[in-house]
């Protein structure tokens, strides 16, 4: 399993942002790694006020979400399957109508494109960025939820 390098949180928020923007996803990143990367990106995105950095973070998030969408159609490796096996199904962090990962990723992609465009009124862009943050965090949790019943 690939590991996303841990960010080195330097005193400057800009350093964290630059790390997120410049650090590519490893070629062998798995579904969990990419979901965690998306969550890291959106966590910074929701706080950023600089338009150039915001756009760059949106671009990185779009790239990561597209990779996540690709991985939704790939068979999971055995180590991830092992993490998803459980004895009993737990309550999901998302409603039944959102149990399709691809649909959730598509929603997050659309929201990212909408807020990246820079054409929305500031108050609407802020609210949609908050919604994007929450959706991506739920998505990152959802893909790691135990859902395979052990026999």
Coordinates of C-alpha atoms in Angstrom, one line a residue:
X1 CA 0.0 0.0 0.0
X2 CA 1.3 3.4 -0.9
X3 CA 1.7 6.0 1.7
X4 CA 1.0 9.7 1.2
X5 CA 3.9 11.5 2.8
X6 CA 3.1 13.2 6.0
X7 CA 3.0 16.9 5.7
X8 CA 5.6 18.8 7.7
X9 CA 3.6 21.6 9.3
X10 CA 5.9 24.6 9.3
X11 CA 5.1 27.8 11.1
X12 CA 3.7 29.3 7.9
X13 CA 0.3 28.2 6.6
X14 CA 1.7 29.0 3.1
X15 CA 4.3 26.3 3.5
X16 CA 1.6 23.7 4.2
X17 CA -0.3 25.0 1.1
X18 CA 2.8 24.8 -1.1
X19 CA 3.4 21.3 0.1
X20 CA -0.1 20.2 -0.8
X21 CA 0.1 21.9 -4.2
X22 CA 3.5 20.6 -5.1
X23 CA 3.5 17.1 -3.8
X24 CA 2.1 14.7 -6.4
X25 CA 0.1 11.7 -5.6
X26 CA 2.3 8.6 -5.6
X27 CA 1.6 6.4 -8.7
X28 CA 0.7 3.5 -6.5
X29 CA -1.6 5.4 -4.2
X30 CA -4.7 3.3 -3.3
X31 CA -8.3 4.3 -2.7
X32 CA -7.7 5.1 1.0
X33 CA -4.5 7.1 0.3
X34 CA -6.3 9.2 -2.4
X35 CA -9.3 9.7 -0.1
X36 CA -7.0 11.0 2.7
X37 CA -5.3 13.3 0.2
X38 CA -8.6 14.7 -0.9
X39 CA -9.5 15.4 2.8
X40 CA -6.2 17.1 3.4
X41 CA -6.6 19.3 0.4
X42 CA -10.2 20.3 1.2
X43 CA -9.2 21.0 4.8
X44 CA -6.8 23.7 3.7
X45 CA -9.1 24.9 0.8
X46 CA -11.9 25.8 3.2
X47 CA -9.5 28.2 5.1
X48 CA -7.7 29.8 2.2
X49 CA -8.4 33.4 1.1
X50 CA -5.8 34.0 -1.5
X51 CA -7.5 33.5 -4.9
X52 CA -4.3 32.1 -6.6
X53 CA -3.7 29.5 -3.9
X54 CA -7.4 28.7 -3.8
X55 CA -7.4 28.0 -7.6
X56 CA -4.2 25.9 -7.3
X57 CA -5.7 23.9 -4.4
X58 CA -8.9 23.4 -6.4
X59 CA -6.8 22.0 -9.4
X60 CA -5.0 19.6 -7.1
X61 CA -8.4 18.5 -5.5
X62 CA -9.8 18.0 -9.0
X63 CA -6.8 15.8 -9.9
X64 CA -7.2 13.8 -6.7
X65 CA -10.9 13.4 -7.1
X66 CA -10.5 12.2 -10.7
X67 CA -7.9 9.6 -9.4
X68 CA -10.4 8.6 -6.7
X69 CA -13.1 8.1 -9.3
X70 CA -10.8 5.9 -11.4
X71 CA -10.0 3.8 -8.3
X72 CA -13.7 3.3 -7.6
X73 CA -13.7 1.0 -10.7
X74 CA -10.6 -0.9 -9.7
X75 CA -10.6 -4.1 -7.6
X76 CA -9.4 -3.4 -4.2
X77 CA -6.1 -4.9 -3.1
X78 CA -6.3 -7.7 -0.4
X79 CA -5.0 -5.4 2.4
X80 CA -7.8 -2.9 1.8
X81 CA -10.4 -5.7 1.6
X82 CA -9.1 -7.0 4.9
X83 CA -9.7 -3.5 6.5
X84 CA -13.3 -3.5 5.1
X85 CA -14.3 -7.0 6.5
X86 CA -16.3 -6.9 9.6
X87 CA -18.7 -9.1 11.6
X88 CA -21.7 -6.8 11.6
X89 CA -22.6 -3.9 9.4
X90 CA -22.4 -0.6 11.2
X91 CA -24.4 2.5 10.5
X92 CA -22.9 4.3 7.6
X93 CA -21.7 7.9 7.8
X94 CA -23.8 8.7 4.7
X95 CA -27.5 8.1 3.9
X96 CA -28.6 5.1 2.0
X97 CA -29.2 7.2 -1.1
X98 CA -25.5 8.1 -1.2
X99 CA -24.1 4.6 -0.9
X100 CA -22.6 4.7 -4.4
X101 CA -19.0 6.1 -4.1
X102 CA -18.9 7.2 -7.8
X103 CA -22.0 9.4 -7.2
X104 CA -20.4 11.1 -4.2
X105 CA -17.1 11.7 -6.1
X106 CA -19.1 13.2 -9.0
X107 CA -20.9 15.6 -6.6
X108 CA -17.5 16.6 -5.1
X109 CA -16.0 17.1 -8.6
X110 CA -19.0 19.3 -9.6
X111 CA -18.7 21.4 -6.4
X112 CA -15.0 21.8 -6.9
X113 CA -15.5 23.0 -10.4
X114 CA -18.2 25.4 -9.3
X115 CA -16.1 27.0 -6.6
X116 CA -12.9 27.1 -8.6
X117 CA -14.6 29.1 -11.4
X118 CA -14.6 32.3 -9.4
X119 CA -17.9 33.4 -10.9
X120 CA -20.1 32.9 -7.8
X121 CA -20.9 35.6 -5.4
X122 CA -18.4 35.5 -2.4
X123 CA -21.0 34.4 0.1
X124 CA -22.3 31.5 -2.1
X125 CA -18.7 30.4 -2.9
X126 CA -17.9 30.3 0.8
X127 CA -21.0 28.2 1.6
X128 CA -20.3 25.8 -1.3
X129 CA -16.7 25.5 -0.3
X130 CA -17.9 24.5 3.2
X131 CA -20.3 22.0 1.7
X132 CA -17.4 20.6 -0.5
X133 CA -15.3 20.2 2.7
X134 CA -18.0 18.3 4.4
X135 CA -18.7 16.1 1.4
X136 CA -15.1 15.2 0.9
X137 CA -14.6 14.4 4.5
X138 CA -17.7 12.1 4.5
X139 CA -16.5 10.5 1.3
X140 CA -13.0 9.8 2.8
X141 CA -14.7 8.2 5.8
X142 CA -17.2 6.3 3.7
X143 CA -14.6 4.6 1.5
X144 CA -13.0 3.2 4.6
X145 CA -16.2 2.0 6.3
X146 CA -16.3 -1.7 7.0
X147 CA -19.0 -3.1 4.7
X148 CA -18.0 -6.6 3.8
X149 CA -19.6 -9.2 6.1
X150 CA -17.2 -11.9 7.3
X151 CA -18.4 -15.5 6.8

